[in-house]
Amino acid sequence: MDTKLFARIGAGAFVAVALTMSVLQLREEPAPPPTEVISVWEPDGDPLPAQLRACAAMGELALSAPDCRAAWAEKRRRFLGVEAKAGEPPADAGAPPQASDVPDLKDQ
């Protein structure tokens, strides 16, 4: 037998299988999309998430609110896993410098 005949038979069989698989796939009913479930864990009695939402709702005014800066500092502390020392207030890295912290140019 000729090799071209085997090649044609193989190609025909491939096309037939591909068409059969396509028809079977189109006949199936689509599966319903899975329902989206979003669960957020918030510890009971923790006011920090509510404070952060309130600060987010304030917009640009939250940048100057000391309560928001303290809430953000606490969130950073919890996220980074830094333990606060007893009697030490939480460090606020975003606080503006005090007048005593700024060097005076007249002294130079």
CSV table of C-alpha atoms in Angstrom, one decimal:
chain,number,residue,atom,x,y,z
A,1,MET,CA,0.0,0.0,0.0
A,2,ASP,CA,0.9,3.5,-0.6
A,3,THR,CA,2.0,5.7,2.4
A,4,LYS,CA,-0.1,8.6,1.1
A,5,LEU,CA,-3.2,6.4,1.6
A,6,PHE,CA,-2.3,5.8,5.3
A,7,ALA,CA,-1.7,9.6,5.8
A,8,ARG,CA,-5.1,10.4,4.3
A,9,ILE,CA,-6.8,7.8,6.4
A,10,GLY,CA,-5.1,9.1,9.5
A,11,ALA,CA,-6.0,12.7,8.7
A,12,GLY,CA,-9.6,11.7,8.1
A,13,ALA,CA,-9.7,9.8,11.4
A,14,PHE,CA,-8.3,12.8,13.2
A,15,VAL,CA,-10.9,15.2,11.7
A,16,ALA,CA,-13.7,12.8,12.5
A,17,VAL,CA,-12.6,12.5,16.2
A,18,ALA,CA,-12.2,16.2,16.5
A,19,LEU,CA,-15.7,16.9,15.0
A,20,THR,CA,-17.2,14.2,17.3
A,21,MET,CA,-15.6,15.7,20.4
A,22,SER,CA,-16.7,19.2,19.4
A,23,VAL,CA,-20.3,18.1,18.9
A,24,LEU,CA,-20.3,16.3,22.3
A,25,GLN,CA,-18.9,19.4,24.0
A,26,LEU,CA,-21.6,21.6,22.5
A,27,ARG,CA,-24.4,19.3,23.5
A,28,GLU,CA,-23.5,19.5,27.2
A,29,GLU,CA,-25.3,22.0,29.4
A,30,PRO,CA,-23.0,24.6,30.8
A,31,ALA,CA,-22.4,24.2,34.5
A,32,PRO,CA,-23.9,27.0,36.7
A,33,PRO,CA,-21.2,29.5,37.8
A,34,PRO,CA,-20.1,29.0,41.4
A,35,THR,CA,-21.5,31.4,43.8
A,36,GLU,CA,-19.0,33.9,45.1
A,37,VAL,CA,-18.4,33.6,48.8
A,38,ILE,CA,-16.4,36.3,50.5
A,39,SER,CA,-15.7,35.9,54.2
A,40,VAL,CA,-13.9,38.4,56.2
A,41,TRP,CA,-12.7,37.5,59.7
A,42,GLU,CA,-13.0,40.3,62.2
A,43,PRO,CA,-12.2,39.6,65.9
A,44,ASP,CA,-15.1,40.3,68.3
A,45,GLY,CA,-14.8,43.5,70.2
A,46,ASP,CA,-11.9,44.9,68.1
A,47,PRO,CA,-12.7,48.6,67.3
A,48,LEU,CA,-9.7,49.0,64.9
A,49,PRO,CA,-11.5,47.8,61.7
A,50,ALA,CA,-14.4,50.2,62.3
A,51,GLN,CA,-11.9,53.0,63.0
A,52,LEU,CA,-10.0,52.3,59.7
A,53,ARG,CA,-13.2,52.2,57.7
A,54,ALA,CA,-14.2,55.6,59.2
A,55,CYS,CA,-10.8,57.0,58.3
A,56,ALA,CA,-11.1,55.7,54.8
A,57,ALA,CA,-14.5,57.4,54.5
A,58,MET,CA,-13.0,60.7,55.7
A,59,GLY,CA,-10.8,60.9,52.7
A,60,GLU,CA,-8.0,63.5,52.7
A,61,LEU,CA,-9.1,64.9,56.1
A,62,ALA,CA,-7.9,61.7,57.7
A,63,LEU,CA,-4.3,62.7,57.1
A,64,SER,CA,-4.5,65.4,59.8
A,65,ALA,CA,-6.7,63.4,62.2
A,66,PRO,CA,-4.7,62.1,65.2
A,67,ASP,CA,-7.1,59.3,65.8
A,68,CYS,CA,-6.6,58.0,62.2
A,69,ARG,CA,-2.8,58.3,62.4
A,70,ALA,CA,-3.0,56.3,65.7
A,71,ALA,CA,-5.2,53.7,64.0
A,72,TRP,CA,-2.9,53.3,61.1
A,73,ALA,CA,0.1,53.0,63.4
A,74,GLU,CA,-1.6,50.2,65.3
A,75,LYS,CA,-2.5,48.5,62.0
A,76,ARG,CA,1.2,48.7,60.9
A,77,ARG,CA,2.3,47.4,64.3
A,78,ARG,CA,-0.1,44.4,64.1
A,79,PHE,CA,0.8,43.7,60.5
A,80,LEU,CA,4.5,43.8,61.1
A,81,GLY,CA,4.2,41.8,64.3
A,82,VAL,CA,6.1,44.3,66.4
A,83,GLU,CA,5.3,44.0,70.1
A,84,ALA,CA,4.7,47.3,71.9
A,85,LYS,CA,6.7,47.8,75.0
A,86,ALA,CA,4.8,48.4,78.3
A,87,GLY,CA,4.2,52.1,79.0
A,88,GLU,CA,5.4,53.2,75.6
A,89,PRO,CA,2.9,55.0,73.3
A,90,PRO,CA,2.7,53.6,69.8
A,91,ALA,CA,5.2,55.3,67.5
A,92,ASP,CA,3.5,57.4,64.8
A,93,ALA,CA,5.9,57.6,61.8
A,94,GLY,CA,3.5,59.8,59.9
A,95,ALA,CA,3.3,62.6,62.4
A,96,PRO,CA,4.6,66.0,61.4
A,97,PRO,CA,7.8,67.1,63.0
A,98,GLN,CA,7.4,69.2,66.1
A,99,ALA,CA,8.9,72.7,66.3
A,100,SER,CA,11.6,71.5,68.7
A,101,ASP,CA,12.6,68.7,66.2
A,102,VAL,CA,13.3,71.2,63.3
A,103,PRO,CA,16.8,72.7,63.4
A,104,ASP,CA,16.8,76.5,63.4
A,105,LEU,CA,18.9,78.1,60.6
A,106,LYS,CA,19.7,81.1,62.8
A,107,ASP,CA,21.8,78.9,65.1
A,108,GLN,CA,24.3,78.0,62.4
